[in-house]
Short mmCIF file of C-alpha atoms in Angstrom, two decimals:
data_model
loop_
_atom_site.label_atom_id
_atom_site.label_comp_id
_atom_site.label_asym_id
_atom_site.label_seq_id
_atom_site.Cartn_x
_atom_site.Cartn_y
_atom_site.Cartn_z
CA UNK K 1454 18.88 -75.91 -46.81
CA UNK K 1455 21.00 -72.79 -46.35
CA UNK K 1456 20.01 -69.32 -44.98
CA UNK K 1457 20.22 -68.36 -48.24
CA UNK K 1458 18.00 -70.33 -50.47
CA UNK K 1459 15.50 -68.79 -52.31
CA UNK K 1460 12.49 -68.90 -50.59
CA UNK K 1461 10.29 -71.97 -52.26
CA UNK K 1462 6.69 -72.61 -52.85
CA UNK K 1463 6.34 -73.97 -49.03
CA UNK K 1464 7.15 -70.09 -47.71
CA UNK K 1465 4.07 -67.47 -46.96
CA UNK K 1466 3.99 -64.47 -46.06
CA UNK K 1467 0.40 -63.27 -44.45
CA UNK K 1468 -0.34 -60.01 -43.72
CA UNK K 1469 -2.99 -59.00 -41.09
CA UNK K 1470 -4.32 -55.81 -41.04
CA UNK K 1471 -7.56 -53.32 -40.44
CA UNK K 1472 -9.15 -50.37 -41.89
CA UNK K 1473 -9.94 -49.45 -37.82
CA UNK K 1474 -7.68 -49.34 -35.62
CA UNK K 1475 -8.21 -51.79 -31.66
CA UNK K 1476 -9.84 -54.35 -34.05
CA UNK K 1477 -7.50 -57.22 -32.77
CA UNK K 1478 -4.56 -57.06 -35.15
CA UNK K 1479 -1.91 -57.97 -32.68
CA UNK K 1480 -4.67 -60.79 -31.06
CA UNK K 1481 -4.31 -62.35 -34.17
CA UNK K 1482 -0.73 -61.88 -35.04
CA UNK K 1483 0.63 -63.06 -32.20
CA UNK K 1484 -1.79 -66.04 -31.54
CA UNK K 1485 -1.65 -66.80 -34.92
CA UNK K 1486 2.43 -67.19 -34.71
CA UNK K 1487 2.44 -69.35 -32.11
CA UNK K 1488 -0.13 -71.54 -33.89
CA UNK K 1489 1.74 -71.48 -36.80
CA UNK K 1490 5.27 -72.78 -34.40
CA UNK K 1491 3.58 -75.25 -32.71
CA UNK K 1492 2.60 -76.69 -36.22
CA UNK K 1493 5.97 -77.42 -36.93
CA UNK K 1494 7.53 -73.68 -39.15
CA UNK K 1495 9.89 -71.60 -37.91
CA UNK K 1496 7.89 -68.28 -38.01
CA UNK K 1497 8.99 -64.60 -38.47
CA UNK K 1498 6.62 -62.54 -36.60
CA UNK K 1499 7.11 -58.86 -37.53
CA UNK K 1500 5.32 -55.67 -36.08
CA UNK K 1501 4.71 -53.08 -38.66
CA UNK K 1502 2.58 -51.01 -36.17
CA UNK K 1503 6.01 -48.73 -35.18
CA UNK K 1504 3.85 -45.72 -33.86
CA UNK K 1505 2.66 -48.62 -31.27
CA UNK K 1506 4.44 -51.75 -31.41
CA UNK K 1507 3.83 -54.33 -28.94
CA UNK K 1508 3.91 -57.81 -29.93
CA UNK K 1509 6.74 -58.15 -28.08
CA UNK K 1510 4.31 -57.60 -24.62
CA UNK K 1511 3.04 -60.76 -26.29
CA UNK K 1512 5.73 -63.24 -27.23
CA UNK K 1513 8.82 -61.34 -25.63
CA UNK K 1514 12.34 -62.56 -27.02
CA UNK K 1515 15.25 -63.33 -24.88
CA UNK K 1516 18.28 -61.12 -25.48
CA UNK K 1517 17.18 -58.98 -27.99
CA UNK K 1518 18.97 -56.94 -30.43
CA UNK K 1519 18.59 -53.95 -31.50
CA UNK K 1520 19.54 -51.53 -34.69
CA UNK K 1521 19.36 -48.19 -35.41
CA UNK K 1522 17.45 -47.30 -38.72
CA UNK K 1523 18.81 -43.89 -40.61
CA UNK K 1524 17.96 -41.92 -43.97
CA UNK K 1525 20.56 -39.32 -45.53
CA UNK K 1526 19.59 -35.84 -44.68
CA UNK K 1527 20.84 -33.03 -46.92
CA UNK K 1528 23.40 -30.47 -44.75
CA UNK K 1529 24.59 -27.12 -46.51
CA UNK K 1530 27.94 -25.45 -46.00
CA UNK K 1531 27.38 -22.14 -46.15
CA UNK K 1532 30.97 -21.22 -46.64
CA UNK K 1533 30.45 -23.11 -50.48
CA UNK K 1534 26.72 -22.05 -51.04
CA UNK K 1535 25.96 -18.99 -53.76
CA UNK K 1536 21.93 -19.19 -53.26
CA UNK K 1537 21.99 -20.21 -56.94
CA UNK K 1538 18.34 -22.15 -55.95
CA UNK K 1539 19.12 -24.97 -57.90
CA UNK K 1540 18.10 -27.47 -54.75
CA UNK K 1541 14.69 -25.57 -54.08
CA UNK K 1542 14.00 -26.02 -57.64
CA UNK K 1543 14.31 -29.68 -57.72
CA UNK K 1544 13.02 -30.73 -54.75
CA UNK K 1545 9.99 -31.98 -55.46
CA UNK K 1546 8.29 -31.87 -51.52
CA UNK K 1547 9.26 -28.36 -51.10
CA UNK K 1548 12.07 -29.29 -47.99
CA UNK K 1549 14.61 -27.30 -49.01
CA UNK K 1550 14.49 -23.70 -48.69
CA UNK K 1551 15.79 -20.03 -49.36
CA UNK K 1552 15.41 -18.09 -45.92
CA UNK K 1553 16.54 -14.97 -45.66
CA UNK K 1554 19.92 -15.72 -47.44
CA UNK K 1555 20.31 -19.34 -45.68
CA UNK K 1556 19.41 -22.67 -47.55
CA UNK K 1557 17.44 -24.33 -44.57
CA UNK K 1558 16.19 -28.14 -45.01
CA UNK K 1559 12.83 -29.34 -43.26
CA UNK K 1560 13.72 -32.71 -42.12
CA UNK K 1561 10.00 -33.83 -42.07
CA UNK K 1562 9.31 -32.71 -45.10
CA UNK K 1563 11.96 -34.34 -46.87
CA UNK K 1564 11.98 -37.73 -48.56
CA UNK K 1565 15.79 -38.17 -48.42
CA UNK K 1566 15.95 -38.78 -52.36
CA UNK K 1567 19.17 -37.04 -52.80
CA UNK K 1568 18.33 -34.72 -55.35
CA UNK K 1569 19.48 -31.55 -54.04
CA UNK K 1570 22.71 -33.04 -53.48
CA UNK K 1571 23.09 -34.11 -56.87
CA UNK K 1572 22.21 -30.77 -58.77
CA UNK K 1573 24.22 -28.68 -55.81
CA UNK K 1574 27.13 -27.46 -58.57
CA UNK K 1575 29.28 -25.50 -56.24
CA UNK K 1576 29.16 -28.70 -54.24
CA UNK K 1577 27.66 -27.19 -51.02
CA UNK K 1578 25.53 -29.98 -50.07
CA UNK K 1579 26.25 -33.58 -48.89
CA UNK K 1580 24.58 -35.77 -46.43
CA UNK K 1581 24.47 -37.14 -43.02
CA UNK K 1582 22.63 -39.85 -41.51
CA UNK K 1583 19.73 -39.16 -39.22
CA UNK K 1584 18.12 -41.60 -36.98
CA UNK K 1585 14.00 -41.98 -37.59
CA UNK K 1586 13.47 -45.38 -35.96
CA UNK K 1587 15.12 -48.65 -34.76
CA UNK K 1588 14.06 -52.24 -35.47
CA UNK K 1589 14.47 -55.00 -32.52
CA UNK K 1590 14.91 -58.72 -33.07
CA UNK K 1591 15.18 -61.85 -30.92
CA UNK K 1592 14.15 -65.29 -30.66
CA UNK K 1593 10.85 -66.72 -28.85
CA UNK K 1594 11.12 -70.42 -28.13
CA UNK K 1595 11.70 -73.39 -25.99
CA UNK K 1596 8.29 -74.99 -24.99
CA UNK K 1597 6.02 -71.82 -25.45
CA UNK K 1598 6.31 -72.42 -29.17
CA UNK K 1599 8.18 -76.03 -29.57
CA UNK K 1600 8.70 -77.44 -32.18
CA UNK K 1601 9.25 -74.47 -33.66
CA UNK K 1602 10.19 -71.06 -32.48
CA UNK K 1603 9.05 -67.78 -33.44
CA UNK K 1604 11.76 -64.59 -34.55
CA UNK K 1605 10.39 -61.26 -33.10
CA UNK K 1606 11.26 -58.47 -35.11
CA UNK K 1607 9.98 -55.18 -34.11
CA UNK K 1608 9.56 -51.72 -35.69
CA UNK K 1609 9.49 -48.70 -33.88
CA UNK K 1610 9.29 -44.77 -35.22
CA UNK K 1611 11.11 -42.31 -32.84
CA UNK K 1612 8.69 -39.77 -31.28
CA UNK K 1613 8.10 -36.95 -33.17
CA UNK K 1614 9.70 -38.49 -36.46
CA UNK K 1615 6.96 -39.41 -39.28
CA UNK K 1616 8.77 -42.20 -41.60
CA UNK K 1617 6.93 -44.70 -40.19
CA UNK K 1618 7.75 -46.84 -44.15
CA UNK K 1619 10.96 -46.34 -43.64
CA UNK K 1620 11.35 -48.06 -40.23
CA UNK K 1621 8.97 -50.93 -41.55
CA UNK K 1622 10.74 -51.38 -44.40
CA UNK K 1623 13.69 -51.99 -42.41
CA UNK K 1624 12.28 -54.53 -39.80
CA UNK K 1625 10.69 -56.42 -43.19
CA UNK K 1626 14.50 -56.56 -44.33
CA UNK K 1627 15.55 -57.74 -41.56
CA UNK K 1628 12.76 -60.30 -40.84
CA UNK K 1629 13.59 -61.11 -44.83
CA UNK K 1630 17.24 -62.75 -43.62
CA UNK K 1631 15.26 -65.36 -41.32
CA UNK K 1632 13.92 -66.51 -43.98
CA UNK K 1633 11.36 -68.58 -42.16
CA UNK K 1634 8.73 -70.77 -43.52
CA UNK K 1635 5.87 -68.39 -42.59
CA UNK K 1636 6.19 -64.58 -42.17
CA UNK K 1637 3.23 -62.94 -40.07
CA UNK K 1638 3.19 -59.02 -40.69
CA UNK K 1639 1.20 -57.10 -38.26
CA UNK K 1640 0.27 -53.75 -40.05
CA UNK K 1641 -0.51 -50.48 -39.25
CA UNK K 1642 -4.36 -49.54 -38.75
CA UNK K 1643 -5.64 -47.45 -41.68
CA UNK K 1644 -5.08 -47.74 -45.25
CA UNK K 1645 -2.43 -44.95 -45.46
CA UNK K 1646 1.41 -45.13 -46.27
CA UNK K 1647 2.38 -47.32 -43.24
CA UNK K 1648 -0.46 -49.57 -44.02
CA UNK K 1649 0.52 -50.38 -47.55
CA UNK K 1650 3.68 -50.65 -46.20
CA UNK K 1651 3.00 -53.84 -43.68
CA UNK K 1652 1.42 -55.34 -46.53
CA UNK K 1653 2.94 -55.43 -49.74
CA UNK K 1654 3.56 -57.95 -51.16
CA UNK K 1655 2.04 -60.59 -48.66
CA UNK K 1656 0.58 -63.28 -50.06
CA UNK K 1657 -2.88 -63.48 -48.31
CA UNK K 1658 -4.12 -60.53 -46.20
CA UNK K 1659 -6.01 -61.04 -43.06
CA UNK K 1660 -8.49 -58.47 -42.50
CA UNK K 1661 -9.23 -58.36 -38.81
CA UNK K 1662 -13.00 -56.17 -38.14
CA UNK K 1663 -15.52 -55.89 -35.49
CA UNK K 1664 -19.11 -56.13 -35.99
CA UNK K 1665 -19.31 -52.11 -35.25
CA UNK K 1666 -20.60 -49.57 -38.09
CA UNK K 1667 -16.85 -48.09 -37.83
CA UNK K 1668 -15.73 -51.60 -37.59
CA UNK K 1669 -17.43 -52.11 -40.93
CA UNK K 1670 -16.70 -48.86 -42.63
CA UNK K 1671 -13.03 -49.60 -42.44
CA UNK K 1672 -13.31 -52.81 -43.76
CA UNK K 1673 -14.72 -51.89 -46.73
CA UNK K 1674 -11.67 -49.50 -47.34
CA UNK K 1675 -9.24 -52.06 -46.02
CA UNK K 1676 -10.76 -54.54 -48.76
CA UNK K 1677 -10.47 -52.33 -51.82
CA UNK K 1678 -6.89 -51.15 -50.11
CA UNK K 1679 -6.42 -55.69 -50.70
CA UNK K 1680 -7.76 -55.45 -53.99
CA UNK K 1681 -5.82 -52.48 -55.55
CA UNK K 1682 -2.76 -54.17 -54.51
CA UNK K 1683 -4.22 -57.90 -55.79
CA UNK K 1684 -3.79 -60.04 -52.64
CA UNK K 1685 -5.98 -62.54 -51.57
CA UNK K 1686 -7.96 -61.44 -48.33
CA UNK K 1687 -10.10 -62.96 -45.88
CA UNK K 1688 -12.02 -61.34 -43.23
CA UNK K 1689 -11.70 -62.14 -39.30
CA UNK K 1690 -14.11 -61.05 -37.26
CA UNK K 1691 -13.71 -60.15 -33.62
CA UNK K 1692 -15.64 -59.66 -30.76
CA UNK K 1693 -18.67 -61.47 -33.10
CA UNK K 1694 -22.08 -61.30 -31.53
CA UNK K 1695 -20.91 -57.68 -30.09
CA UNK K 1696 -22.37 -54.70 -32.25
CA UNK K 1697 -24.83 -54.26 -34.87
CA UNK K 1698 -23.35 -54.33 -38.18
CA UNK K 1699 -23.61 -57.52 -40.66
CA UNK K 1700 -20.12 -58.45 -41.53
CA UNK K 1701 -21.16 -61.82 -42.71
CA UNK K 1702 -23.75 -60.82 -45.00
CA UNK K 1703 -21.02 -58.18 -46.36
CA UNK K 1704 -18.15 -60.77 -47.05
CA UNK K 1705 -20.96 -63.10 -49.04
CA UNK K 1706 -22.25 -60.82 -50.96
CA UNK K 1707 -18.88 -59.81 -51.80
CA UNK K 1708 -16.96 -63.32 -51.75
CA UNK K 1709 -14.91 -62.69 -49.03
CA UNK K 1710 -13.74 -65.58 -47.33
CA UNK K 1711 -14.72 -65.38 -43.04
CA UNK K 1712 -11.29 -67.17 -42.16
CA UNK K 1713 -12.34 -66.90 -38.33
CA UNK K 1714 -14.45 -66.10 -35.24
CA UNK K 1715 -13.74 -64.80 -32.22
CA UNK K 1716 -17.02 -64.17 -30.08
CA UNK K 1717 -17.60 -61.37 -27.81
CA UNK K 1718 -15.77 -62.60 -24.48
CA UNK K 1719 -14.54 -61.76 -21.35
CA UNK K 1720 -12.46 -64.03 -20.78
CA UNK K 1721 -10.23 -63.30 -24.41
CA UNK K 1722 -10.73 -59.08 -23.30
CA UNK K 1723 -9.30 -60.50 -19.81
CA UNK K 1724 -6.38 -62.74 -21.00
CA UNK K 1725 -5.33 -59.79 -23.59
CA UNK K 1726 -5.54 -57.44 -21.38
CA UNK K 1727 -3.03 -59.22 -19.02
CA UNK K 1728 -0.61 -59.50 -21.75
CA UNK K 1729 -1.67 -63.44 -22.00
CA UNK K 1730 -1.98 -65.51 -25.20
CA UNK K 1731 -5.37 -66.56 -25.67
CA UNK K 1732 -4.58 -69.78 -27.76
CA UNK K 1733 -3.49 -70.90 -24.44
CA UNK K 1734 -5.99 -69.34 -21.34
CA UNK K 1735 -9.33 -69.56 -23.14
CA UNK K 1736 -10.45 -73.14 -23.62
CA UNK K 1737 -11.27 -72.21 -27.14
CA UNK K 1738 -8.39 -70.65 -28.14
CA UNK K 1739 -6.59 -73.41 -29.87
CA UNK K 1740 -9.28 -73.89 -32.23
CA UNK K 1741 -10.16 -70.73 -33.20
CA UNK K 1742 -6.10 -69.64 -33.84
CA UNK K 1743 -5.75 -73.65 -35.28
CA UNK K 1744 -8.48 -72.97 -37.51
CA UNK K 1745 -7.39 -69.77 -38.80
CA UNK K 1746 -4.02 -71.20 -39.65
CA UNK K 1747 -5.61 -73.97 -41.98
CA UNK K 1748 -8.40 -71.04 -43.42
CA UNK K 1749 -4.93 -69.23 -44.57
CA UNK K 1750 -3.49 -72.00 -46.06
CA UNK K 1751 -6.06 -72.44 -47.62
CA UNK K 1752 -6.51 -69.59 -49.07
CA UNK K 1753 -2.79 -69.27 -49.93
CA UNK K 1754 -2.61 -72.59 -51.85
CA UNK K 1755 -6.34 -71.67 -54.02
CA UNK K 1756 -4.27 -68.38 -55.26
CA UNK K 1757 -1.02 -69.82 -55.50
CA UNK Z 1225 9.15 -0.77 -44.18
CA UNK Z 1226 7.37 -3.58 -46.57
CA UNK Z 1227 4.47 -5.35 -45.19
CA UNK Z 1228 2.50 -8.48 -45.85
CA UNK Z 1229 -0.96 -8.99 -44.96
CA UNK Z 1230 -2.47 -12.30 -45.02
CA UNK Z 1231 -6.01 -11.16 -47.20
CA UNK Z 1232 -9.18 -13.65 -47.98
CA UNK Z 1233 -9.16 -10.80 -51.54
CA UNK Z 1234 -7.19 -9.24 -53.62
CA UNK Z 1235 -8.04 -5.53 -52.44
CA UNK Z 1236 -7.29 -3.26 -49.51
CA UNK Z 1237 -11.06 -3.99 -48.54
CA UNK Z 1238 -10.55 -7.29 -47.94
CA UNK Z 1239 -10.06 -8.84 -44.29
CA UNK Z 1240 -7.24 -10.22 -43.41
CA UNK Z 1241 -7.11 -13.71 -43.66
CA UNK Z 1242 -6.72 -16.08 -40.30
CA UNK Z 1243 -4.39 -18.26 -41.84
CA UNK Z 1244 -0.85 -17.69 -43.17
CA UNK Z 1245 0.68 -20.93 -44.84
CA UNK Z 1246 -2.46 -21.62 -46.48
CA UNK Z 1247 -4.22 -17.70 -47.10
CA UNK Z 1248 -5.99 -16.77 -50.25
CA UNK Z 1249 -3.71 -14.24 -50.89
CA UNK Z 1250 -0.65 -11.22 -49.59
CA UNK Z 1251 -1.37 -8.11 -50.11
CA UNK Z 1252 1.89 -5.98 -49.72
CA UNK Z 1253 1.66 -2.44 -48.83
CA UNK Z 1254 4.61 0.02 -47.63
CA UNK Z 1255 4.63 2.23 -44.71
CA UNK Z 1256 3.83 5.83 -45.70
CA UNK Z 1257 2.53 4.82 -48.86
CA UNK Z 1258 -0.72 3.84 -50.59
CA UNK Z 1259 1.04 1.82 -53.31
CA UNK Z 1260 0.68 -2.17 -53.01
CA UNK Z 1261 0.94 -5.02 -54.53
CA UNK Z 1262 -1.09 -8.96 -54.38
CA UNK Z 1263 0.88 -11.94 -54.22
CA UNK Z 1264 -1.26 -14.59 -55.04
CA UNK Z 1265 -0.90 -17.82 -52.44
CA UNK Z 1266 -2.44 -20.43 -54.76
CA UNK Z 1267 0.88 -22.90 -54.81
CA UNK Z 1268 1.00 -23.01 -51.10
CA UNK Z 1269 -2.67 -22.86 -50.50
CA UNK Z 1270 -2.98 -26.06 -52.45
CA UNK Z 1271 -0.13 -27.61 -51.14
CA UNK Z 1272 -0.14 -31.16 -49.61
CA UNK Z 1273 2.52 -30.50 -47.01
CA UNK Z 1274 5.07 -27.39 -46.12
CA UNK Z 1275 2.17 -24.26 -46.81
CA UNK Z 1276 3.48 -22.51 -44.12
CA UNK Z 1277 7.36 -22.95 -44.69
CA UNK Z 1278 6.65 -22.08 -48.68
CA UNK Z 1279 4.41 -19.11 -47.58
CA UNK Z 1280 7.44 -17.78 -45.55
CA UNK Z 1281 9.99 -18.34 -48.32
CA UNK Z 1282 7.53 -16.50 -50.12
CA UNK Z 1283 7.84 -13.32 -47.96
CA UNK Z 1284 11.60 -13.85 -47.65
CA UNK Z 1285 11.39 -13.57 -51.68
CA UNK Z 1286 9.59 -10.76 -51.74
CA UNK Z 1287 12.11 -8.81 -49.06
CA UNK Z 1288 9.40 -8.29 -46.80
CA UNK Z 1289 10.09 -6.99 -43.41
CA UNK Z 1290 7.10 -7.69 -41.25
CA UNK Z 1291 3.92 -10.03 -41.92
CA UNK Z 1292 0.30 -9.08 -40.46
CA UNK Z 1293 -1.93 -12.88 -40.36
CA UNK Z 1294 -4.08 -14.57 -37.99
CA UNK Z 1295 -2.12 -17.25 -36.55
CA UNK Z 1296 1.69 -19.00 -37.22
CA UNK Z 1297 1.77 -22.96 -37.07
CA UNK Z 1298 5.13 -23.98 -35.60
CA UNK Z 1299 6.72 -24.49 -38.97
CA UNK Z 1300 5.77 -20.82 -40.10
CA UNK Z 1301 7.17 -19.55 -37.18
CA UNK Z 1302 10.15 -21.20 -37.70
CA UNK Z 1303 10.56 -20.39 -41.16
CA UNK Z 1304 9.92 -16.64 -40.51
CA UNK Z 1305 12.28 -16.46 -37.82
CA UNK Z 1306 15.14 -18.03 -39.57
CA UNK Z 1307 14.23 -15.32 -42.76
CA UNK Z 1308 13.96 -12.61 -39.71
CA UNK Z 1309 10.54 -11.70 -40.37
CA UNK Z 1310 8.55 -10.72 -37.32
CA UNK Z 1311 4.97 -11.48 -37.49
CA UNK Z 1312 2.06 -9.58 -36.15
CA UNK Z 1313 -1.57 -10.05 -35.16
CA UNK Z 1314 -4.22 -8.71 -36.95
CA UNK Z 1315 -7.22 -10.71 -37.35
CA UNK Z 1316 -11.01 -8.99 -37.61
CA UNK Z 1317 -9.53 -5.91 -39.82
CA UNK Z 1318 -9.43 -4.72 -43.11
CA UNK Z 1319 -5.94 -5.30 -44.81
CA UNK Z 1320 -5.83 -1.39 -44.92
CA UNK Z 1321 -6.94 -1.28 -41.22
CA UNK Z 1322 -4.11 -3.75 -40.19
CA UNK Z 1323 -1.48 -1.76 -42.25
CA UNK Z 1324 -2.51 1.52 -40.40
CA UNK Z 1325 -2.80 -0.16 -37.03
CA UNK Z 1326 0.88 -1.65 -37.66
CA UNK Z 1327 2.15 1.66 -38.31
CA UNK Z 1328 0.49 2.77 -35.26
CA UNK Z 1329 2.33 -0.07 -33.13
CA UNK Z 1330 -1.36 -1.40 -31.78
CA UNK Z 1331 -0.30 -5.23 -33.25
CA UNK Z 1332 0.85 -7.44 -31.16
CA UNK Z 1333 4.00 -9.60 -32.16
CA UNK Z 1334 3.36 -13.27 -32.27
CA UNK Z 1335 6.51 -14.13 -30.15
CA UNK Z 1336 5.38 -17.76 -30.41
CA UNK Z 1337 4.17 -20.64 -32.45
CA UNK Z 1338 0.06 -21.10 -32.53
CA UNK Z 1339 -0.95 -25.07 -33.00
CA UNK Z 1340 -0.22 -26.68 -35.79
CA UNK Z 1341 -2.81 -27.77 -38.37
CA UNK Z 1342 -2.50 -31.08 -40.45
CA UNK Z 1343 -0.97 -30.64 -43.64
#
């Protein structure tokens, strides 16, 4: 097989994600990667969470590498412009402006379509790059994973930029050249742009909640967020026997798979905490993260 | 000199309004004159993003020369800076009270972005 086969029935892509946000998205990523290594496929792990990535505390690759992620901004020379207004009049998100008599651009308001550009007739706009993000990639391996090893790639949103899709998209495309047998997304919380982004088109959706009335809340949106967009879902649910709301009697009566357990323990809240991998430290570990690997499967094979 | 007041109505009775991007409407008056004339805000009120950056294009259309509002979000600011609009205080009057008190010099200039809201 080459690098560049088309990817065959044998490949999945899973997707875990939230409606709430400290659920135990990256718990499960990362745990879940490993799992999936140690059973034998080369896994792309890739962290969609670029306001706060940091499965790479986790599973931290050796010598990683690191690119720079860019849209086209629209620039005006003055010198050419006649105010004509055709570029305010097409933009559709209102970024481009008549000031005084300056054309300004609002970076965060635009969605770097080109538009402007093309309607400009006296030719007074073009575009430059402008950096919003970066995406970081490396290898995990060696015994920690063996037999297989685990590709790291990372998304991260400069400070005070807002195209968090844009940087995900990226790190997706870039975890899309690995082409390894399973591709783990950890998503944004929410069910907002960067969300949808982490998980389109996955093939099963892992819906990580806590037994909270928030917890619960958000899972409710997270599920119709998985049904609108027609993936399979199952429901995880951490710290179980902790809070008062009945996320088991919620995924029966709706027919949502419960793909795992974690229970309410120090010891996992000790070993994350320490930037540990719980599949390893807590004597339960391996089952649960074992178990949620064959759930997934499962679940990925029934839709298939 | 051609002033906009930020107004929660469309008449010289009406109090100004605390918010600029997103006010009901801009009622502009002239120095030394009675005459004036209501811009409705409804595009930018309703706006997802950018209220405050269309409400100061808005002014720069118009060829205002100062605004009278509540508060300026950092993109406001901005916007009315690069048009060189100055912007001026005026919250808990009347439009008509804020365009006499301008005249009078008792506004103070907002030499500096407020916080930002959402949106």
């Amino acid at each position: 097989m080459t690098a560049h086969s088309a990817p065959h029935v044998g490949r999945i892509t899973v997707a875990i994600a939230s409606g709430k946000g400290g659920t135990g998205k990256t718990l499960v990523a990362t745990n879940l990667a490993v799992a999936a290594a140690r059973s034998g496929s080369p896994v792309a792990l890739v962290d969609c969470d670029a306001d706060a990535p940091n499965d790479a505390l986790f599973l931290a690759p050796d010598a990683p590498q690191a690119s720079p992620v860019e849209v086209p901004l629209p620039v005006v020379d003055e010198s050419a412009c006649t105010l004509c207004g055709a570029c305010r009049r097409t933009c559709a998100y209102g970024a481009i402006r008549i000031l005084g008599s300056k054309v300004i651009v609002f970076p965060e308001l635009c969605h770097n379509c080109g538009a402007c550009v093309r309607v400009c007739r006296p030719g007074a706009l073009s575009e430059r790059p402008a950096r919003v993000g970066e995406v970081e990639w490396g290898s995990v391996g060696g015994a920690l994973t063996a037999p297989a090893g685990v590709d790291v790639v990372t998304a991260t949103l400069d400070i005070g930029e807002v195209k968090a899709p844009t940087v995900i998209r990226a790190a997706r495309k870039r975890a899309a050249v690995f082409n390894r047998a399973v591709t783990i997304l950890d998503a944004s919380p929410g069910v907002a742009c960067s969300a949808v982004a982490g998980v389109r088109d996955a093939d099963v959706l892992v819906l990580v909640t806590e037994p909270t009335p928030f917890g619960m809340h958000d899972l409710e949106l997270a599920v119709a967020l998985g049904r609108d967009m027609g993936i399979p879902l199952g429901v995880v649910i951490n710290r179980d026997g902790a809070g008062s709301a009945d996320v088991t009697a919620y995924c029966t009566a709706q027919g949502i798979p419960i793909l795992a357990r974690i229970p309410f323990d120090r010891r996992v809240a000790e070993v994350y905490a320490d930037g540990g991998l719980v599949i390893d430290e807590h004597p339960d570990g391996a089952a649960w993260f074992g178990g949620l690997l064959s759930a997934v499967r499962e679940l990925a094979e029934e839709e298939a | 000199m051609k002033v906009a007041v930020s107004a929660l109505g469309s008449t010289l009775d009406a109090m100004v309004d605390q918010r600029f991007g997103r006010a009901q409407y801009f009622i502009i008056g002239n120095t030394g004159s009675t005459a004036f004339e209501v811009v409705d805000n409804a595009v930018n009120k309703g706006a997802t993003g950018g209220a405050g950056i269309g409400a100061a294009e808005l002014m720069s259309d118009h060829k205002v020369e100062a605004v009278v509002t509540g508060h300026l979000g950092p993109n406001a600011f901005n916007a009315l800076k690069a048009a060189g609009i100055p912007g001026y205080e005026g919250s808990g009057r009347t439009v008509k009270d804020a365009l006499a008190a301008l005249e009078a010099g008792e506004l103070r200039e907002l030499t500096e972005a407020g916080e930002a809201h959402a949106g």
